[in-house]
PDB file of C-alpha atoms in Angstrom:
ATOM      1  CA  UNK A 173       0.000   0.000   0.000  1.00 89.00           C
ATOM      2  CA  UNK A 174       3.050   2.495   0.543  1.00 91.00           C
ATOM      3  CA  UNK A 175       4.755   1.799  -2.518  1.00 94.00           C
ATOM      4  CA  UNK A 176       1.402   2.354  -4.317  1.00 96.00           C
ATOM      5  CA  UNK A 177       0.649   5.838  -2.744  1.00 96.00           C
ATOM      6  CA  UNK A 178       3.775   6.582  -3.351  1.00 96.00           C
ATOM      7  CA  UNK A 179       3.490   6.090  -7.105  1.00 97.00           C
ATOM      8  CA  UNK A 180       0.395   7.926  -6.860  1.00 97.00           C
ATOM      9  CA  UNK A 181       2.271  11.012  -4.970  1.00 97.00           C
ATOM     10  CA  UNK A 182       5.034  11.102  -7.742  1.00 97.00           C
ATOM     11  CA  UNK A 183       2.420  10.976 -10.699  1.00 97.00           C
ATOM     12  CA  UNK A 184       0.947  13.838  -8.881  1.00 97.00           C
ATOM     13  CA  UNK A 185       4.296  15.856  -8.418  1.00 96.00           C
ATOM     14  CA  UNK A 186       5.269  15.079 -12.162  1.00 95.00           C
ATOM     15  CA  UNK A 187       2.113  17.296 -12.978  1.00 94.00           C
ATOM     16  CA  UNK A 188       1.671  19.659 -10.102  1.00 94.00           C
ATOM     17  CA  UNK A 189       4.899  20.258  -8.491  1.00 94.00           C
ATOM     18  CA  UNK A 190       2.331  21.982  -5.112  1.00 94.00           C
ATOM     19  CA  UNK A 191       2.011  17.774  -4.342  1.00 95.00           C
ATOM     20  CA  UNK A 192       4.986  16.460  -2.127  1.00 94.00           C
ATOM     21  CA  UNK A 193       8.475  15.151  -4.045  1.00 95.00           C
ATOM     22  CA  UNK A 194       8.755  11.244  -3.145  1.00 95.00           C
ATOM     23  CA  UNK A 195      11.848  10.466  -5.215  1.00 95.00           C
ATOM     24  CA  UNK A 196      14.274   8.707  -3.124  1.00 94.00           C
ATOM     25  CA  UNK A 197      16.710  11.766  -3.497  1.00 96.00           C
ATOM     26  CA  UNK A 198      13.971  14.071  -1.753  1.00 94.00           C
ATOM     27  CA  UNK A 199      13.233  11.530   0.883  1.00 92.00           C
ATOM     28  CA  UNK A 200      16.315  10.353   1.900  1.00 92.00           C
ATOM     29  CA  UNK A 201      16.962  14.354   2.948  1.00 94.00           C
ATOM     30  CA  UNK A 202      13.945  14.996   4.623  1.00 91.00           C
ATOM     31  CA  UNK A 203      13.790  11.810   6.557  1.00 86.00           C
ATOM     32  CA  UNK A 204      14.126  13.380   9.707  1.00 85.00           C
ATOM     33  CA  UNK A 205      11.235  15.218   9.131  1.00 87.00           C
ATOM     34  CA  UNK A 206       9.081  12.742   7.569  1.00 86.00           C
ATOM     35  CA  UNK A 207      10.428   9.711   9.190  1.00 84.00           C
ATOM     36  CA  UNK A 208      11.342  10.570  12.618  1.00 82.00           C
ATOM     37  CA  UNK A 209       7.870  10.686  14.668  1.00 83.00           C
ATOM     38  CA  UNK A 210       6.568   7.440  13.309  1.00 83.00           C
ATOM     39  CA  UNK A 211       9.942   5.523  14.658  1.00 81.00           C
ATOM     40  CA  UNK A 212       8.677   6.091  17.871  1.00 77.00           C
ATOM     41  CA  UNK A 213       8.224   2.918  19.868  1.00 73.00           C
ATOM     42  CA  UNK A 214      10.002   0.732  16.802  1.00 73.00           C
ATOM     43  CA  UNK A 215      12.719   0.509  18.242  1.00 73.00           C
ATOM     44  CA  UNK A 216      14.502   1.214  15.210  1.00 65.00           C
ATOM     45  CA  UNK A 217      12.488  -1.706  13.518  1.00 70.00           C
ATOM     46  CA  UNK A 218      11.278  -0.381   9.840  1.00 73.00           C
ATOM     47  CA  UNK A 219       9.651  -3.047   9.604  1.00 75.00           C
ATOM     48  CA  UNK A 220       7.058  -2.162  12.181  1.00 77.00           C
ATOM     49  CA  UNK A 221       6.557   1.474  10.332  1.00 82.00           C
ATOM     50  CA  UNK A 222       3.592   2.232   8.986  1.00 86.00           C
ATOM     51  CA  UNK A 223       5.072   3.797   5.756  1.00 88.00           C
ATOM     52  CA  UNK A 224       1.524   4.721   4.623  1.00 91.00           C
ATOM     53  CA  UNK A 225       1.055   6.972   7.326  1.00 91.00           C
ATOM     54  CA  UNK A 226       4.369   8.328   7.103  1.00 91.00           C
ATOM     55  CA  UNK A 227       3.745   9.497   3.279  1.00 93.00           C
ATOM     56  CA  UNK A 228       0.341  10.770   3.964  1.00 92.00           C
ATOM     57  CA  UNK A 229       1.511  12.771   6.698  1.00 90.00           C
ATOM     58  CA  UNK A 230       3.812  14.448   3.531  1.00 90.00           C
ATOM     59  CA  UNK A 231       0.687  15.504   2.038  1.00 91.00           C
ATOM     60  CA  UNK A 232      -1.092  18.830   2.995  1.00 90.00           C
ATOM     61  CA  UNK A 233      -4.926  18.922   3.990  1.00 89.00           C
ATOM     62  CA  UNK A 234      -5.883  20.476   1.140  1.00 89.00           C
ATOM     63  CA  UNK A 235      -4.482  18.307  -0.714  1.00 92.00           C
ATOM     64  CA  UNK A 236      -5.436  15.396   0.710  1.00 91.00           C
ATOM     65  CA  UNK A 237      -8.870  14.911   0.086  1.00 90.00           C
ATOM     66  CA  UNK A 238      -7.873  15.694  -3.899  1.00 95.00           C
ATOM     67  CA  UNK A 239      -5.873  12.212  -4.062  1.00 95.00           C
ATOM     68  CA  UNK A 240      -8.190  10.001  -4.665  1.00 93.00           C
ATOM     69  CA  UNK A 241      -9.792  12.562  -7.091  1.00 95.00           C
ATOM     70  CA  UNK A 242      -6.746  12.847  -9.109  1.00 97.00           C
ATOM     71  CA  UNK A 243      -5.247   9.788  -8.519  1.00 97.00           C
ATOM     72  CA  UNK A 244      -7.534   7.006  -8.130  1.00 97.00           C
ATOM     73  CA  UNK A 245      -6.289   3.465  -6.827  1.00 97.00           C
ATOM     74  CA  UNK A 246      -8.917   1.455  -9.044  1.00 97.00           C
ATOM     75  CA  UNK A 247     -11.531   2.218 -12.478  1.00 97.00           C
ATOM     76  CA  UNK A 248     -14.643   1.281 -13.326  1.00 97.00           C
ATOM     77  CA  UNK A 249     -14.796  -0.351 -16.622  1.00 97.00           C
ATOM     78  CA  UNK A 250     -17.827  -1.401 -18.798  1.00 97.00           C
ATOM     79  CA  UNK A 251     -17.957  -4.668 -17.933  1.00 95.00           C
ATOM     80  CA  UNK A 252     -18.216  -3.859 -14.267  1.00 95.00           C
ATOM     81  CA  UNK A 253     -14.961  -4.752 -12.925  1.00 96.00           C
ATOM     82  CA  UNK A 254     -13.341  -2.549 -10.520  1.00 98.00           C
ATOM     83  CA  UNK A 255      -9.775  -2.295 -12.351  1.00 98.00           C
ATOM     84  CA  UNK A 256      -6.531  -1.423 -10.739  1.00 98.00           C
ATOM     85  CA  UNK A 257      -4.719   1.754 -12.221  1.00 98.00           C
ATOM     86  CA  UNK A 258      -0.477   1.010 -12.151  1.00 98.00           C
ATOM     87  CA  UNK A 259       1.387   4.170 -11.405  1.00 98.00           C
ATOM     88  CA  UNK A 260       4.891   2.895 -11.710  1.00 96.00           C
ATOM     89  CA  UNK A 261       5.535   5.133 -14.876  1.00 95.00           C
ATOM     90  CA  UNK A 262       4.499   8.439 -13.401  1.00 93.00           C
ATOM     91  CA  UNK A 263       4.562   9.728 -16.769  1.00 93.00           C
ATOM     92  CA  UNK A 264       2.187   7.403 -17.867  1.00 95.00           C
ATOM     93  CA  UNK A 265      -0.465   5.306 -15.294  1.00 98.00           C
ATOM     94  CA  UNK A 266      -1.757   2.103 -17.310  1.00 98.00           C
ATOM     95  CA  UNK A 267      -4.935   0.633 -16.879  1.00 98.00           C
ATOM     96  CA  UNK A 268      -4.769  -3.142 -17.811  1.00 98.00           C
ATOM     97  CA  UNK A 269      -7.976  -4.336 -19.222  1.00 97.00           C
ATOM     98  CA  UNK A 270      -8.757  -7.732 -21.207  1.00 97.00           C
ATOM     99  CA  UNK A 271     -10.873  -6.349 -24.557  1.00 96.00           C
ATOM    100  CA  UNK A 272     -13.740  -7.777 -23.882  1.00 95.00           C
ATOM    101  CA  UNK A 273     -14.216  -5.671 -20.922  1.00 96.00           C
ATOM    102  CA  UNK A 274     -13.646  -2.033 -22.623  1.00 97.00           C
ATOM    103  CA  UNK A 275     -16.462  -2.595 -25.451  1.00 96.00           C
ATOM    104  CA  UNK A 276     -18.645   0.175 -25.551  1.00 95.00           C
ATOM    105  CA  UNK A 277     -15.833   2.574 -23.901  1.00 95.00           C
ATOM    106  CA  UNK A 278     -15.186   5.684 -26.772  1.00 93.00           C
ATOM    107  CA  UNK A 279     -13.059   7.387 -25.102  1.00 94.00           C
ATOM    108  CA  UNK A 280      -9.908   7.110 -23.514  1.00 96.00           C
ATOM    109  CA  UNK A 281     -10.371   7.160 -19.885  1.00 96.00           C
ATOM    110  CA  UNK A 282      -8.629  10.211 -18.407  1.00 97.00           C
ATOM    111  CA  UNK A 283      -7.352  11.432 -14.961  1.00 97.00           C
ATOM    112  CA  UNK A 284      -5.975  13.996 -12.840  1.00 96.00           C
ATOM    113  CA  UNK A 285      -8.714  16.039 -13.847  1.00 94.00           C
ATOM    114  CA  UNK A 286      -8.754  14.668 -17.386  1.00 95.00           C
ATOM    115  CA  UNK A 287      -5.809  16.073 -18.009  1.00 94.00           C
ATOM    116  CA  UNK A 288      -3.212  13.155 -18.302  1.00 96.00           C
ATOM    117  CA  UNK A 289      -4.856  10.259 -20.417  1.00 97.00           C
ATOM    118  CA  UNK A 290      -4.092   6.556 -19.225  1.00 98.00           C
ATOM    119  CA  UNK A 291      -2.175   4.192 -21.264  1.00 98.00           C
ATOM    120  CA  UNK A 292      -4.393   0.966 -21.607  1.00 98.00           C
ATOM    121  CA  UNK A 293      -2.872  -1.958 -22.182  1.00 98.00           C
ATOM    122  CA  UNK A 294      -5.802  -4.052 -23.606  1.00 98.00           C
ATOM    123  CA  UNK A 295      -5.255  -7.962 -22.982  1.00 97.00           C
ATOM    124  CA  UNK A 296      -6.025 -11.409 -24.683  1.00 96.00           C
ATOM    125  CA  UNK A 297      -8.270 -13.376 -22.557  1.00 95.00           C
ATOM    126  CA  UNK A 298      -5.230 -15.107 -21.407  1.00 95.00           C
ATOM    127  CA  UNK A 299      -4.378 -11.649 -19.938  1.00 96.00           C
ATOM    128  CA  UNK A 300      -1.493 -11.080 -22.751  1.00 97.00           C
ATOM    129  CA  UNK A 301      -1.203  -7.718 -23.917  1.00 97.00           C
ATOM    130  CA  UNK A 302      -1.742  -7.869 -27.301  1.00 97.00           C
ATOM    131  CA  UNK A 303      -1.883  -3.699 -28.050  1.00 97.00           C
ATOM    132  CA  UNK A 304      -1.066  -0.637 -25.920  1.00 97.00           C
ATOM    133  CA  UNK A 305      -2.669   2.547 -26.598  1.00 97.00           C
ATOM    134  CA  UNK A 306      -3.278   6.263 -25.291  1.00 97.00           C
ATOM    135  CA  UNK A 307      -6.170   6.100 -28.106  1.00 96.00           C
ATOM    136  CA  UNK A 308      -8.976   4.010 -27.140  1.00 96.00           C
ATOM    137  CA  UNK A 309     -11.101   5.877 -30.120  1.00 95.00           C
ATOM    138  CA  UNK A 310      -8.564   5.451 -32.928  1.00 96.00           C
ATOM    139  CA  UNK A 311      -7.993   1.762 -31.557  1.00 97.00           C
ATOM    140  CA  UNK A 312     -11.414   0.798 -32.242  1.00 96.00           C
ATOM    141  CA  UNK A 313     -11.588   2.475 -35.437  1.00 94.00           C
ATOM    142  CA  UNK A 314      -8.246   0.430 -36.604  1.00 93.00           C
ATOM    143  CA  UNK A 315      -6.385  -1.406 -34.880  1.00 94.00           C
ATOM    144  CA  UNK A 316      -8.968  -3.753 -33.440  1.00 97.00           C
ATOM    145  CA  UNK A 317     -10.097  -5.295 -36.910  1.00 96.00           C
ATOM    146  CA  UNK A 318      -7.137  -6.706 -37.100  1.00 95.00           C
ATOM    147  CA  UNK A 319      -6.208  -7.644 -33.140  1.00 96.00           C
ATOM    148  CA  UNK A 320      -9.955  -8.848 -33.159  1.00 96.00           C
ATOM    149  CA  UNK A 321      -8.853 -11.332 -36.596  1.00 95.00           C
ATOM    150  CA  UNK A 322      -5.735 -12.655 -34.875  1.00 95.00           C
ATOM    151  CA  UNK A 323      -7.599 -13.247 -31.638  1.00 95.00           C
ATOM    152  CA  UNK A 324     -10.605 -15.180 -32.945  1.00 94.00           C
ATOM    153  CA  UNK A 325      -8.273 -17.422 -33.994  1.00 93.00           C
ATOM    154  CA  UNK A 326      -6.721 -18.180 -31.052  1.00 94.00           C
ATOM    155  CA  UNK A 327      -9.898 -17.931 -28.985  1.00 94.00           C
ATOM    156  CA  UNK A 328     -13.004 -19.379 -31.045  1.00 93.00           C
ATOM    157  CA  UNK A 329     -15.232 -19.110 -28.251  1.00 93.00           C
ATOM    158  CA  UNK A 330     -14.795 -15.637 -26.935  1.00 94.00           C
ATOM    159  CA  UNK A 331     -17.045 -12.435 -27.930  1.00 91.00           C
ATOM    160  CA  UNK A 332     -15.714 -10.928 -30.896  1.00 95.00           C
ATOM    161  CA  UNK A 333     -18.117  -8.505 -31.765  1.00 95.00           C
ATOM    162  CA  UNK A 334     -17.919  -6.582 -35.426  1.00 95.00           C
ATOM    163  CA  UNK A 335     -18.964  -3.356 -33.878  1.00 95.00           C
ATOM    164  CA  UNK A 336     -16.907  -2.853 -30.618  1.00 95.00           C
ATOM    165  CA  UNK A 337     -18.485   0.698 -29.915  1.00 94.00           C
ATOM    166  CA  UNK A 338     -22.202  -0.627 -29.683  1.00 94.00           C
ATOM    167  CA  UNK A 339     -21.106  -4.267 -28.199  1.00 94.00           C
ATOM    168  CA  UNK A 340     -21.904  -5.247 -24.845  1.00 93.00           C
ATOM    169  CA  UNK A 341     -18.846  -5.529 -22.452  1.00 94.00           C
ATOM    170  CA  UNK A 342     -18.292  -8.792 -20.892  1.00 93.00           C
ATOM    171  CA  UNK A 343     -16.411 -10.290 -17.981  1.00 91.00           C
ATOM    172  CA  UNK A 344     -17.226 -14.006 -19.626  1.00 87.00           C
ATOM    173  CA  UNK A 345     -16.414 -15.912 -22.834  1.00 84.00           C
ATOM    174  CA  UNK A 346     -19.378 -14.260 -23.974  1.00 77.00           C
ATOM    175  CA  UNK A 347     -21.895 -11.582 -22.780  1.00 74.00           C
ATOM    176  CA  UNK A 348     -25.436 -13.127 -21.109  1.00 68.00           C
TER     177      UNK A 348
END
């Protein structure tokens, strides 16, 4: 959970520099500051730190109830599933979807107050990634004729719908 808010917090300071710097650089200096009150009763034991709490501590109240806002942990997709966001790149925050489950989606989903777009990495069924894009519109308009011909192939029994902008998404091999 720390390592994830902290990819969250650097996404943020990549784009707002007002949200606190969590490079290892900037951390490493201000430990004392950051670190210090929540060693208390550890005895010296990071292990026992609740990290978390230490790197929201960083964050100011105002800005704290905007993280979740900006940054969320998880998205919505069509199909229903609740879909973890991966802020490793802070430049760009991927959404991993299998294709079924983005049919019907036009748009590229966006964050950060749709300023930064996410980079979806749409999946085989087997959870491969078979195309990356920032694109989601121009994806269905080409690329997915000919993902959706090589797939078929592979996977006879899954949804493979002609029209992916009208088609209902699907968690399943094929939509109830």
């Amino acid at each position: 959970d720390a390592r994830a808010l902290r990819q969250r917090l650097a996404f943020l300071h990549e784009h707002d520099p007002a949200w606190p710097d969590v490079s290892d650089e900037a951390l490493a200096e201000t430990a004392a500051d950051w670190l210090a009150p929540f060693l208390a009763g550890t005895r010296g034991d990071l292990a026992r730190v609740d990290l978390e709490a230490a790197l929201r501590a960083r964050v100011e109240a105002r800005l704290e109830a905007q993280l979740d806002v900006l940054a969320p942990t998880h998205m919505d997709v069509p199909s229903g599933s609740r879909l973890r966001i991966d802020y490793a790149d802070p430049s760009a925050p991927v959404l991993a979807a299998r294709l079924q489950e983005l049919f019907g989606w036009t748009e590229t989903p966006r964050i950060a107050d749709d300023r930064v777009p996410l980079t979806i990495h749409l999946l085989s069924p087997a959870h491969r990634t078979v195309q990356v894009t920032r694109d989601l519109a121009s994806f269905w308009r080409t690329g997915y004729f000919d993902v959706r011909r090589d797939l078929r192939g592979r996977y006879p029994k899954h949804y493979w719908p002609e029209d992916p902008l009208t088609a209902t998404a699907t968690r399943r091999v094929r939509p109830r």
